Every structure is written in C-alpha cells, then in structure tokens.
Amino acid sequence: MDESKFCTGCGHAVEPDMQFCPQCGKVISGSAAEASLKDQEKEINSLVLMARRNWLIFLLAIYAIPVIIISAIALFEASSMASAIWASDEFRDWMQSHGFDFTQQNIQNYLTYAAGLGLGSGISAMISLICVYMRKMWIIAVITCLAATILCFWSIIGIIIGFLVTWMIIGSRDIFEDSTDNTGNAGS
Ligand SMILES: [Zn+2]
C-alpha cells in the first residue's frame, strides 16, 4: 500500500517487496517472511502443548489400564481368591500369631472392597485420560484425576503421583480447546 517503508529496527528505507532489511537484517514487518516466522512460532507452541498432552496420556494410561484390568479380575475372582487365601497354611499361621479370627466371607468382602476401590480409581483415571486425549472438559479431567488419586488412598506412592499428575493437568489448561474464552475463533 505505502510506497516507501522503513525498517523498524534501524530506520533504513526498504523496498515494499523486501523481506529483510539490507542494513541490519531485521525481518520487515508486514512481509511474507514475518508471517512465516509467526506461523513457525505458533507451530512450535502447539508442538510443546502436544508433547505435554502425550506425557499426560502416557502417565494416566500406565496407571489406568493395569489397575482396571487387575481390579476387574480381582472383583470377578474375589470368591475363589478368598477360599485360596483362607485355605493356605501361611494365612492360618499369620491369623493365629496376630490373634485374628477372620472368616472366608471376611476375606472375600475385603477383597471385593479393595478391588472396587481400585476399579473406581482406574476408571476415574481413564475418564481423565479421555478428556486429555480429546482436549475437552478440562475441569472434568482435573476432577476425575483427583478422584482417582483419593480412591488410591491405600498407597502413599499412588497418592503422591496422583497429586502430581492432577497438578500437571491443572497447569495444562492451554491444551484444552474449551479453555479459551473466544469460542469458535480458533486461529488456524
Ligand atoms: Zn534495518
């Protein structure tokens, strides 16, 4: 539009079609080179966000998948596991030495309770994973990750890692598409 442009870096006069200042080498504002630099910056930002998202998916998956499988098996097999434990000599000895008097039903109830907690924790973590994967419902991702952590109260290490991952999700709001205020105006 304007015939004569000037470098924003050094004030040297530049031709309208120039990409870089011949004097100082600075990229000319409004040029195609500047637009491409901005595009690259955007691309790097989105790569960083995607890397963080992949990390969260990995952390949630290595917890959720085995915990769901093991808990589901334990829930399904609680009755036979209880009878096997109850019949074992080690368990009898342990019970006698501690003065406990558990029935087979007590053991089964305990196993069912523990497996139920594990299944709830694993499914919560899986819901959080799905939210992170879809990049939607940030608040649901935070709440379900927190729920997975609280249901893991029987493990100190689980609690610590769970709170760390929850904290990571809280800090990763940028990766969720619904976190931006200007809806429908996603710059491509
Ligand atoms: Zn210049």
Short mmCIF file of N, CA and C and ligand atoms in Angstrom, two decimals:
data_model
loop_
_atom_site.label_atom_id
_atom_site.label_comp_id
_atom_site.label_asym_id
_atom_site.label_seq_id
_atom_site.Cartn_x
_atom_site.Cartn_y
_atom_site.Cartn_z
N MET A 1 0.84 -1.19 0.00
CA MET A 1 0.00 0.00 0.00
C MET A 1 0.88 1.25 0.00
N ASP A 2 1.65 1.45 1.07
CA ASP A 2 2.52 2.62 1.11
C ASP A 2 3.77 2.37 0.27
N GLU A 3 4.16 3.37 -0.47
CA GLU A 3 5.27 3.22 -1.42
C GLU A 3 6.59 3.00 -0.69
N SER A 4 6.86 3.87 0.28
CA SER A 4 8.14 3.77 0.97
C SER A 4 7.94 3.21 2.38
N LYS A 5 8.72 2.13 2.68
CA LYS A 5 8.65 1.55 4.02
C LYS A 5 10.00 1.75 4.70
N PHE A 6 9.97 1.69 6.00
CA PHE A 6 11.21 1.83 6.75
C PHE A 6 11.38 0.65 7.69
N CYS A 7 12.63 0.28 7.89
CA CYS A 7 12.93 -0.82 8.82
C CYS A 7 12.57 -0.39 10.24
N THR A 8 11.90 -1.28 10.97
CA THR A 8 11.54 -0.94 12.36
C THR A 8 12.74 -1.07 13.28
N GLY A 9 13.81 -1.72 12.76
CA GLY A 9 15.00 -1.91 13.59
C GLY A 9 15.94 -0.71 13.52
N CYS A 10 16.28 -0.30 12.28
CA CYS A 10 17.30 0.74 12.14
C CYS A 10 16.79 1.99 11.42
N GLY A 11 15.57 1.93 10.85
CA GLY A 11 15.02 3.10 10.18
C GLY A 11 15.45 3.25 8.74
N HIS A 12 16.21 2.29 8.24
CA HIS A 12 16.67 2.31 6.85
C HIS A 12 15.46 2.16 5.92
N ALA A 13 15.45 2.92 4.82
CA ALA A 13 14.37 2.80 3.84
C ALA A 13 14.48 1.46 3.12
N VAL A 14 13.33 0.78 2.97
CA VAL A 14 13.35 -0.53 2.31
C VAL A 14 12.31 -0.57 1.21
N GLU A 15 12.56 -1.41 0.19
CA GLU A 15 11.60 -1.59 -0.91
C GLU A 15 10.37 -2.33 -0.37
N PRO A 16 9.18 -2.07 -0.94
CA PRO A 16 7.96 -2.72 -0.43
C PRO A 16 8.01 -4.25 -0.48
N ASP A 17 8.74 -4.80 -1.48
CA ASP A 17 8.73 -6.27 -1.60
C ASP A 17 9.88 -6.94 -0.84
N MET A 18 10.64 -6.15 -0.10
CA MET A 18 11.77 -6.74 0.64
C MET A 18 11.28 -7.52 1.86
N GLN A 19 11.96 -8.65 2.15
CA GLN A 19 11.60 -9.48 3.32
C GLN A 19 12.46 -9.13 4.53
N PHE A 20 13.70 -8.77 4.24
CA PHE A 20 14.63 -8.46 5.33
C PHE A 20 15.30 -7.12 5.04
N CYS A 21 15.66 -6.40 6.08
CA CYS A 21 16.33 -5.11 5.93
C CYS A 21 17.76 -5.34 5.42
N PRO A 22 18.17 -4.68 4.33
CA PRO A 22 19.53 -4.87 3.81
C PRO A 22 20.59 -4.27 4.74
N GLN A 23 20.16 -3.38 5.61
CA GLN A 23 21.09 -2.70 6.50
C GLN A 23 21.41 -3.53 7.75
N CYS A 24 20.32 -3.97 8.45
CA CYS A 24 20.54 -4.65 9.73
C CYS A 24 20.06 -6.11 9.73
N GLY A 25 19.36 -6.51 8.67
CA GLY A 25 18.94 -7.91 8.58
C GLY A 25 17.64 -8.24 9.29
N LYS A 26 17.02 -7.23 9.89
CA LYS A 26 15.77 -7.48 10.61
C LYS A 26 14.65 -7.80 9.61
N VAL A 27 13.74 -8.71 10.03
CA VAL A 27 12.63 -9.07 9.16
C VAL A 27 11.68 -7.86 9.06
N ILE A 28 11.21 -7.57 7.81
CA ILE A 28 10.37 -6.38 7.59
C ILE A 28 8.94 -6.69 8.04
N SER A 29 8.37 -5.80 8.83
CA SER A 29 7.02 -6.05 9.36
C SER A 29 6.01 -5.99 8.21
N GLY A 30 5.07 -6.92 8.23
CA GLY A 30 4.06 -7.00 7.17
C GLY A 30 4.52 -7.81 5.97
N SER A 31 5.76 -8.30 5.98
CA SER A 31 6.25 -9.08 4.85
C SER A 31 5.87 -10.55 5.00
N ALA A 32 6.02 -11.28 3.89
CA ALA A 32 5.71 -12.72 3.93
C ALA A 32 6.65 -13.44 4.91
N ALA A 33 7.89 -12.97 5.03
CA ALA A 33 8.85 -13.60 5.94
C ALA A 33 8.39 -13.47 7.39
N GLU A 34 7.81 -12.30 7.71
CA GLU A 34 7.32 -12.12 9.07
C GLU A 34 6.15 -13.05 9.36
N ALA A 35 5.24 -13.16 8.38
CA ALA A 35 4.09 -14.06 8.54
C ALA A 35 4.56 -15.50 8.73
N SER A 36 5.58 -15.90 7.98
CA SER A 36 6.05 -17.27 8.09
C SER A 36 6.74 -17.51 9.43
N LEU A 37 7.45 -16.48 9.94
CA LEU A 37 8.07 -16.60 11.27
C LEU A 37 7.00 -16.77 12.35
N LYS A 38 5.91 -15.99 12.21
CA LYS A 38 4.83 -16.10 13.20
C LYS A 38 4.18 -17.47 13.14
N ASP A 39 4.04 -17.99 11.91
CA ASP A 39 3.47 -19.33 11.74
C ASP A 39 4.35 -20.37 12.43
N GLN A 40 5.67 -20.22 12.27
CA GLN A 40 6.60 -21.17 12.89
C GLN A 40 6.50 -21.12 14.41
N GLU A 41 6.36 -19.91 14.92
CA GLU A 41 6.23 -19.73 16.37
C GLU A 41 4.99 -20.45 16.89
N LYS A 42 3.89 -20.27 16.15
CA LYS A 42 2.64 -20.94 16.51
C LYS A 42 2.82 -22.45 16.50
N GLU A 43 3.50 -22.92 15.45
CA GLU A 43 3.71 -24.35 15.28
C GLU A 43 4.50 -24.93 16.45
N ILE A 44 5.56 -24.20 16.86
CA ILE A 44 6.38 -24.66 17.98
C ILE A 44 5.55 -24.70 19.26
N ASN A 45 4.73 -23.66 19.47
CA ASN A 45 3.87 -23.63 20.65
C ASN A 45 2.94 -24.84 20.68
N SER A 46 2.35 -25.16 19.52
CA SER A 46 1.40 -26.28 19.52
C SER A 46 2.14 -27.60 19.68
N LEU A 47 3.39 -27.68 19.20
CA LEU A 47 4.18 -28.90 19.40
C LEU A 47 4.48 -29.11 20.89
N VAL A 48 4.79 -28.01 21.59
CA VAL A 48 5.06 -28.09 23.03
C VAL A 48 3.81 -28.57 23.77
N LEU A 49 2.66 -28.01 23.38
CA LEU A 49 1.40 -28.42 24.02
C LEU A 49 1.11 -29.89 23.76
N MET A 50 1.34 -30.34 22.52
CA MET A 50 1.06 -31.73 22.18
C MET A 50 2.00 -32.67 22.95
N ALA A 51 3.25 -32.24 23.14
CA ALA A 51 4.20 -33.08 23.89
C ALA A 51 3.72 -33.24 25.33
N ARG A 52 3.21 -32.14 25.92
CA ARG A 52 2.72 -32.21 27.29
C ARG A 52 1.47 -33.10 27.37
N ARG A 53 0.63 -32.99 26.33
CA ARG A 53 -0.58 -33.81 26.29
C ARG A 53 -0.20 -35.29 26.21
N ASN A 54 0.80 -35.62 25.35
CA ASN A 54 1.23 -37.01 25.22
C ASN A 54 1.78 -37.55 26.54
N TRP A 55 2.49 -36.70 27.27
CA TRP A 55 3.03 -37.08 28.58
C TRP A 55 1.90 -37.45 29.53
N LEU A 56 0.88 -36.59 29.59
CA LEU A 56 -0.24 -36.83 30.49
C LEU A 56 -0.97 -38.11 30.10
N ILE A 57 -1.17 -38.32 28.79
CA ILE A 57 -1.85 -39.54 28.33
C ILE A 57 -1.04 -40.77 28.75
N PHE A 58 0.28 -40.69 28.60
CA PHE A 58 1.15 -41.80 28.98
C PHE A 58 1.03 -42.10 30.48
N LEU A 59 1.15 -41.05 31.31
CA LEU A 59 1.10 -41.23 32.76
C LEU A 59 -0.24 -41.80 33.21
N LEU A 60 -1.34 -41.29 32.62
CA LEU A 60 -2.66 -41.78 33.01
C LEU A 60 -2.87 -43.21 32.52
N ALA A 61 -2.35 -43.51 31.33
CA ALA A 61 -2.56 -44.85 30.76
C ALA A 61 -1.80 -45.92 31.54
N ILE A 62 -0.54 -45.63 31.93
CA ILE A 62 0.23 -46.67 32.63
C ILE A 62 -0.35 -46.93 34.02
N TYR A 63 -1.17 -46.01 34.52
CA TYR A 63 -1.86 -46.28 35.78
C TYR A 63 -3.22 -46.96 35.51
N ALA A 64 -4.03 -46.31 34.67
CA ALA A 64 -5.43 -46.73 34.50
C ALA A 64 -5.56 -48.14 33.93
N ILE A 65 -4.82 -48.45 32.88
CA ILE A 65 -5.04 -49.73 32.18
C ILE A 65 -4.74 -50.93 33.08
N PRO A 66 -3.53 -51.03 33.70
CA PRO A 66 -3.30 -52.19 34.57
C PRO A 66 -4.22 -52.23 35.79
N VAL A 67 -4.51 -51.05 36.38
CA VAL A 67 -5.36 -51.04 37.58
C VAL A 67 -6.77 -51.51 37.25
N ILE A 68 -7.31 -51.09 36.10
CA ILE A 68 -8.66 -51.54 35.70
C ILE A 68 -8.65 -53.05 35.48
N ILE A 69 -7.64 -53.55 34.77
CA ILE A 69 -7.59 -54.99 34.47
C ILE A 69 -7.45 -55.81 35.75
N ILE A 70 -6.49 -55.43 36.61
CA ILE A 70 -6.24 -56.20 37.84
C ILE A 70 -7.45 -56.14 38.77
N SER A 71 -8.03 -54.94 38.91
CA SER A 71 -9.18 -54.78 39.80
C SER A 71 -10.37 -55.57 39.30
N ALA A 72 -10.59 -55.54 37.98
CA ALA A 72 -11.73 -56.27 37.42
C ALA A 72 -11.56 -57.77 37.65
N ILE A 73 -10.33 -58.27 37.46
CA ILE A 73 -10.07 -59.69 37.69
C ILE A 73 -10.28 -60.03 39.16
N ALA A 74 -9.74 -59.17 40.05
CA ALA A 74 -9.87 -59.41 41.49
C ALA A 74 -11.33 -59.41 41.93
N LEU A 75 -12.11 -58.48 41.33
CA LEU A 75 -13.54 -58.40 41.66
C LEU A 75 -14.25 -59.68 41.23
N PHE A 76 -13.90 -60.14 40.05
CA PHE A 76 -14.52 -61.32 39.46
C PHE A 76 -14.11 -62.58 40.21
N GLU A 77 -12.86 -62.59 40.67
CA GLU A 77 -12.29 -63.79 41.28
C GLU A 77 -12.24 -63.71 42.80
N ALA A 78 -12.92 -62.72 43.39
CA ALA A 78 -12.81 -62.50 44.85
C ALA A 78 -13.16 -63.75 45.64
N SER A 79 -14.18 -64.46 45.18
CA SER A 79 -14.64 -65.64 45.92
C SER A 79 -13.60 -66.75 45.91
N SER A 80 -13.05 -67.05 44.74
CA SER A 80 -12.05 -68.13 44.68
C SER A 80 -10.73 -67.71 45.31
N MET A 81 -10.38 -66.40 45.18
CA MET A 81 -9.16 -65.92 45.84
C MET A 81 -9.31 -66.03 47.35
N ALA A 82 -10.50 -65.69 47.85
CA ALA A 82 -10.73 -65.74 49.30
C ALA A 82 -10.61 -67.17 49.82
N SER A 83 -11.15 -68.13 49.07
CA SER A 83 -11.07 -69.51 49.56
C SER A 83 -9.64 -70.03 49.50
N ALA A 84 -8.87 -69.57 48.48
CA ALA A 84 -7.47 -69.99 48.38
C ALA A 84 -6.65 -69.41 49.54
N ILE A 85 -6.90 -68.11 49.84
CA ILE A 85 -6.17 -67.47 50.95
C ILE A 85 -6.54 -68.14 52.27
N TRP A 86 -7.83 -68.36 52.44
CA TRP A 86 -8.31 -68.91 53.70
C TRP A 86 -7.78 -70.32 53.94
N ALA A 87 -7.57 -71.05 52.86
CA ALA A 87 -7.10 -72.44 52.97
C ALA A 87 -5.59 -72.54 53.16
N SER A 88 -4.87 -71.42 52.90
CA SER A 88 -3.40 -71.51 52.95
C SER A 88 -2.88 -71.55 54.39
N ASP A 89 -1.85 -72.37 54.61
CA ASP A 89 -1.29 -72.52 55.95
C ASP A 89 -0.67 -71.22 56.44
N GLU A 90 -0.01 -70.51 55.51
CA GLU A 90 0.62 -69.24 55.88
C GLU A 90 -0.40 -68.29 56.49
N PHE A 91 -1.56 -68.23 55.84
CA PHE A 91 -2.59 -67.32 56.33
C PHE A 91 -3.09 -67.74 57.70
N ARG A 92 -3.26 -69.03 57.89
CA ARG A 92 -3.71 -69.56 59.20
C ARG A 92 -2.71 -69.18 60.30
N ASP A 93 -1.42 -69.40 59.96
CA ASP A 93 -0.36 -69.08 60.93
C ASP A 93 -0.37 -67.60 61.27
N TRP A 94 -0.49 -66.78 60.19
CA TRP A 94 -0.48 -65.33 60.36
C TRP A 94 -1.66 -64.90 61.23
N MET A 95 -2.83 -65.51 60.98
CA MET A 95 -4.03 -65.15 61.71
C MET A 95 -3.88 -65.53 63.19
N GLN A 96 -3.32 -66.72 63.42
CA GLN A 96 -3.14 -67.19 64.80
C GLN A 96 -2.16 -66.32 65.56
N SER A 97 -1.03 -65.97 64.88
CA SER A 97 0.00 -65.20 65.55
C SER A 97 -0.48 -63.78 65.86
N HIS A 98 -1.45 -63.29 65.11
CA HIS A 98 -1.97 -61.94 65.36
C HIS A 98 -3.27 -61.96 66.16
N GLY A 99 -3.75 -63.12 66.45
CA GLY A 99 -4.97 -63.23 67.24
C GLY A 99 -6.22 -62.85 66.48
N PHE A 100 -6.19 -62.90 65.13
CA PHE A 100 -7.38 -62.59 64.33
C PHE A 100 -8.21 -63.84 64.14
N ASP A 101 -9.48 -63.60 63.86
CA ASP A 101 -10.36 -64.72 63.60
C ASP A 101 -11.26 -64.40 62.40
N PHE A 102 -10.61 -64.26 61.23
CA PHE A 102 -11.37 -63.93 60.02
C PHE A 102 -12.09 -65.15 59.49
N THR A 103 -13.25 -64.90 58.92
CA THR A 103 -13.92 -65.96 58.17
C THR A 103 -13.58 -65.80 56.70
N GLN A 104 -13.91 -66.83 55.94
CA GLN A 104 -13.67 -66.76 54.50
C GLN A 104 -14.47 -65.60 53.91
N GLN A 105 -15.66 -65.36 54.46
CA GLN A 105 -16.51 -64.28 53.97
C GLN A 105 -15.87 -62.91 54.24
N ASN A 106 -15.21 -62.78 55.41
CA ASN A 106 -14.49 -61.53 55.72
C ASN A 106 -13.45 -61.23 54.67
N ILE A 107 -12.70 -62.27 54.31
CA ILE A 107 -11.62 -62.09 53.32
C ILE A 107 -12.22 -61.70 51.98
N GLN A 108 -13.29 -62.37 51.61
CA GLN A 108 -13.93 -62.07 50.33
C GLN A 108 -14.46 -60.64 50.31
N ASN A 109 -15.06 -60.22 51.41
CA ASN A 109 -15.58 -58.85 51.49
C ASN A 109 -14.45 -57.83 51.36
N TYR A 110 -13.35 -58.13 52.04
CA TYR A 110 -12.21 -57.22 51.98
C TYR A 110 -11.66 -57.12 50.56
N LEU A 111 -11.52 -58.28 49.89
CA LEU A 111 -11.01 -58.29 48.51
C LEU A 111 -11.95 -57.53 47.57
N THR A 112 -13.27 -57.74 47.76
CA THR A 112 -14.26 -57.06 46.92
C THR A 112 -14.17 -55.55 47.12
N TYR A 113 -14.01 -55.15 48.38
CA TYR A 113 -13.92 -53.73 48.72
C TYR A 113 -12.67 -53.11 48.09
N ALA A 114 -11.52 -53.80 48.24
CA ALA A 114 -10.26 -53.28 47.69
C ALA A 114 -10.32 -53.23 46.16
N ALA A 115 -10.88 -54.28 45.55
CA ALA A 115 -10.97 -54.31 44.08
C ALA A 115 -11.93 -53.23 43.58
N GLY A 116 -13.00 -52.99 44.33
CA GLY A 116 -13.95 -51.95 43.95
C GLY A 116 -13.31 -50.57 43.98
N LEU A 117 -12.52 -50.31 45.03
CA LEU A 117 -11.79 -49.04 45.11
C LEU A 117 -10.83 -48.89 43.94
N GLY A 118 -10.11 -49.97 43.65
CA GLY A 118 -9.14 -49.96 42.56
C GLY A 118 -9.82 -49.70 41.22
N LEU A 119 -10.97 -50.36 41.01
CA LEU A 119 -11.70 -50.20 39.75
C LEU A 119 -12.20 -48.75 39.61
N GLY A 120 -12.72 -48.20 40.72
CA GLY A 120 -13.18 -46.81 40.70
C GLY A 120 -12.04 -45.86 40.37
N SER A 121 -10.89 -46.10 40.98
CA SER A 121 -9.72 -45.25 40.75
C SER A 121 -9.26 -45.36 39.30
N GLY A 122 -9.19 -46.60 38.79
CA GLY A 122 -8.74 -46.82 37.41
C GLY A 122 -9.67 -46.19 36.39
N ILE A 123 -10.98 -46.35 36.62
CA ILE A 123 -11.96 -45.79 35.67
C ILE A 123 -11.91 -44.26 35.71
N SER A 124 -11.75 -43.68 36.91
CA SER A 124 -11.62 -42.22 37.01
C SER A 124 -10.42 -41.73 36.22
N ALA A 125 -9.29 -42.42 36.38
CA ALA A 125 -8.09 -42.03 35.64
C ALA A 125 -8.32 -42.17 34.13
N MET A 126 -9.09 -43.20 33.73
CA MET A 126 -9.36 -43.42 32.31
C MET A 126 -10.24 -42.29 31.75
N ILE A 127 -11.21 -41.82 32.54
CA ILE A 127 -12.06 -40.70 32.09
C ILE A 127 -11.20 -39.45 31.92
N SER A 128 -10.30 -39.23 32.89
CA SER A 128 -9.39 -38.09 32.80
C SER A 128 -8.54 -38.19 31.53
N LEU A 129 -8.06 -39.40 31.26
CA LEU A 129 -7.24 -39.64 30.05
C LEU A 129 -8.04 -39.29 28.79
N ILE A 130 -9.29 -39.72 28.74
CA ILE A 130 -10.13 -39.47 27.55
C ILE A 130 -10.31 -37.95 27.36
N CYS A 131 -10.52 -37.23 28.47
CA CYS A 131 -10.66 -35.76 28.38
C CYS A 131 -9.38 -35.13 27.83
N VAL A 132 -8.23 -35.58 28.34
CA VAL A 132 -6.95 -35.03 27.87
C VAL A 132 -6.75 -35.38 26.40
N TYR A 133 -7.09 -36.62 26.03
CA TYR A 133 -6.93 -37.06 24.64
C TYR A 133 -7.82 -36.23 23.70
N MET A 134 -9.06 -36.00 24.11
CA MET A 134 -9.99 -35.24 23.25
C MET A 134 -9.76 -33.73 23.37
N ARG A 135 -8.94 -33.33 24.35
CA ARG A 135 -8.68 -31.92 24.62
C ARG A 135 -9.97 -31.17 24.94
N LYS A 136 -10.84 -31.84 25.68
CA LYS A 136 -12.11 -31.23 26.05
C LYS A 136 -12.35 -31.43 27.55
N MET A 137 -13.17 -30.55 28.13
CA MET A 137 -13.63 -30.66 29.52
C MET A 137 -12.47 -30.72 30.51
N TRP A 138 -11.71 -29.65 30.52
CA TRP A 138 -10.56 -29.53 31.42
C TRP A 138 -10.95 -29.79 32.87
N ILE A 139 -12.07 -29.21 33.30
CA ILE A 139 -12.48 -29.32 34.71
C ILE A 139 -12.81 -30.78 35.05
N ILE A 140 -13.41 -31.51 34.10
CA ILE A 140 -13.73 -32.94 34.32
C ILE A 140 -12.42 -33.73 34.43
N ALA A 141 -11.45 -33.39 33.59
CA ALA A 141 -10.15 -34.07 33.63
C ALA A 141 -9.49 -33.87 34.99
N VAL A 142 -9.58 -32.66 35.54
CA VAL A 142 -8.99 -32.37 36.86
C VAL A 142 -9.73 -33.14 37.95
N ILE A 143 -11.07 -33.08 37.92
CA ILE A 143 -11.87 -33.72 38.98
C ILE A 143 -11.68 -35.24 38.97
N THR A 144 -11.70 -35.85 37.78
CA THR A 144 -11.57 -37.31 37.73
C THR A 144 -10.16 -37.77 38.13
N CYS A 145 -9.15 -36.96 37.78
CA CYS A 145 -7.78 -37.32 38.19
C CYS A 145 -7.65 -37.23 39.71
N LEU A 146 -8.29 -36.21 40.29
CA LEU A 146 -8.30 -36.06 41.74
C LEU A 146 -9.04 -37.23 42.40
N ALA A 147 -10.17 -37.61 41.81
CA ALA A 147 -10.95 -38.74 42.33
C ALA A 147 -10.13 -40.03 42.28
N ALA A 148 -9.42 -40.24 41.16
CA ALA A 148 -8.56 -41.43 41.03
C ALA A 148 -7.51 -41.43 42.13
N THR A 149 -6.97 -40.25 42.45
CA THR A 149 -5.95 -40.12 43.49
C THR A 149 -6.51 -40.45 44.86
N ILE A 150 -7.69 -39.88 45.18
CA ILE A 150 -8.29 -40.08 46.50
C ILE A 150 -8.67 -41.55 46.70
N LEU A 151 -9.19 -42.20 45.64
CA LEU A 151 -9.56 -43.62 45.74
C LEU A 151 -8.33 -44.52 45.86
N CYS A 152 -7.16 -43.93 45.68
CA CYS A 152 -5.90 -44.66 45.76
C CYS A 152 -5.25 -44.42 47.13
N PHE A 153 -6.08 -44.06 48.14
CA PHE A 153 -5.55 -43.63 49.44
C PHE A 153 -4.74 -44.69 50.17
N TRP A 154 -4.92 -45.97 49.78
CA TRP A 154 -4.20 -47.06 50.44
C TRP A 154 -2.75 -47.12 50.03
N SER A 155 -2.35 -46.32 49.02
CA SER A 155 -0.96 -46.32 48.57
C SER A 155 -0.36 -44.92 48.64
N ILE A 156 0.65 -44.75 49.48
CA ILE A 156 1.30 -43.44 49.64
C ILE A 156 1.90 -42.98 48.31
N ILE A 157 2.57 -43.89 47.61
CA ILE A 157 3.21 -43.54 46.33
C ILE A 157 2.14 -43.15 45.31
N GLY A 158 1.05 -43.92 45.31
CA GLY A 158 -0.06 -43.63 44.39
C GLY A 158 -0.62 -42.24 44.64
N ILE A 159 -0.80 -41.90 45.92
CA ILE A 159 -1.34 -40.58 46.30
C ILE A 159 -0.41 -39.48 45.81
N ILE A 160 0.89 -39.65 46.03
CA ILE A 160 1.86 -38.60 45.66
C ILE A 160 1.86 -38.41 44.13
N ILE A 161 1.97 -39.52 43.38
CA ILE A 161 1.98 -39.42 41.92
C ILE A 161 0.65 -38.86 41.42
N GLY A 162 -0.44 -39.31 42.04
CA GLY A 162 -1.76 -38.83 41.63
C GLY A 162 -1.90 -37.33 41.78
N PHE A 163 -1.42 -36.79 42.92
CA PHE A 163 -1.50 -35.34 43.13
C PHE A 163 -0.60 -34.61 42.13
N LEU A 164 0.56 -35.17 41.82
CA LEU A 164 1.45 -34.54 40.84
C LEU A 164 0.79 -34.48 39.45
N VAL A 165 0.17 -35.60 39.05
CA VAL A 165 -0.48 -35.62 37.73
C VAL A 165 -1.67 -34.66 37.71
N THR A 166 -2.43 -34.63 38.83
CA THR A 166 -3.55 -33.67 38.91
C THR A 166 -3.03 -32.25 38.77
N TRP A 167 -1.93 -31.96 39.44
CA TRP A 167 -1.33 -30.63 39.36
C TRP A 167 -0.89 -30.31 37.94
N MET A 168 -0.34 -31.32 37.24
CA MET A 168 0.06 -31.13 35.83
C MET A 168 -1.15 -30.80 34.96
N ILE A 169 -2.27 -31.48 35.21
CA ILE A 169 -3.47 -31.22 34.39
C ILE A 169 -3.99 -29.82 34.68
N ILE A 170 -3.97 -29.42 35.96
CA ILE A 170 -4.42 -28.07 36.32
C ILE A 170 -3.57 -27.03 35.57
N GLY A 171 -2.26 -27.29 35.47
CA GLY A 171 -1.37 -26.36 34.80
C GLY A 171 -1.36 -26.46 33.28
N SER A 172 -2.11 -27.43 32.74
CA SER A 172 -2.08 -27.66 31.28
C SER A 172 -3.38 -27.22 30.63
N ARG A 173 -3.98 -26.20 31.16
CA ARG A 173 -5.28 -25.78 30.65
C ARG A 173 -5.22 -25.40 29.16
N ASP A 174 -4.05 -24.93 28.73
CA ASP A 174 -3.89 -24.49 27.33
C ASP A 174 -4.16 -25.60 26.32
N ILE A 175 -3.94 -26.86 26.72
CA ILE A 175 -4.13 -27.93 25.74
C ILE A 175 -5.60 -28.27 25.55
N PHE A 176 -6.47 -27.71 26.40
CA PHE A 176 -7.90 -28.00 26.27
C PHE A 176 -8.55 -26.93 25.41
N GLU A 177 -9.25 -27.39 24.36
CA GLU A 177 -9.82 -26.45 23.39
C GLU A 177 -10.87 -25.56 24.02
N ASP A 178 -11.58 -26.08 25.03
CA ASP A 178 -12.67 -25.27 25.59
C ASP A 178 -12.19 -24.31 26.68
N SER A 179 -10.86 -24.17 26.81
CA SER A 179 -10.34 -23.27 27.85
C SER A 179 -10.30 -21.82 27.37
N THR A 180 -10.31 -21.61 26.02
CA THR A 180 -10.22 -20.24 25.51
C THR A 180 -11.57 -19.55 25.61
N ASP A 181 -11.52 -18.26 25.86
CA ASP A 181 -12.76 -17.51 26.03
C ASP A 181 -13.45 -17.21 24.68
N ASN A 182 -12.63 -16.96 23.65
CA ASN A 182 -13.21 -16.65 22.34
C ASN A 182 -13.58 -17.94 21.61
N THR A 183 -14.81 -18.35 21.78
CA THR A 183 -15.28 -19.61 21.18
C THR A 183 -15.47 -19.44 19.68
N GLY A 184 -15.13 -20.49 18.95
CA GLY A 184 -15.33 -20.50 17.52
C GLY A 184 -14.37 -19.62 16.77
N ASN A 185 -13.38 -19.08 17.45
CA ASN A 185 -12.44 -18.20 16.78
C ASN A 185 -11.02 -18.77 16.90
N ALA A 186 -10.92 -20.06 16.57
CA ALA A 186 -9.61 -20.71 16.66
C ALA A 186 -8.77 -20.33 15.46
N GLY A 187 -7.69 -19.62 15.69
CA GLY A 187 -6.81 -19.20 14.60
C GLY A 187 -6.11 -20.40 14.01
N SER A 188 -6.21 -20.56 12.70
CA SER A 188 -5.60 -21.74 12.08
C SER A 188 -4.21 -21.40 11.57
ZN ZN B 1 17.20 -2.36 9.44
#
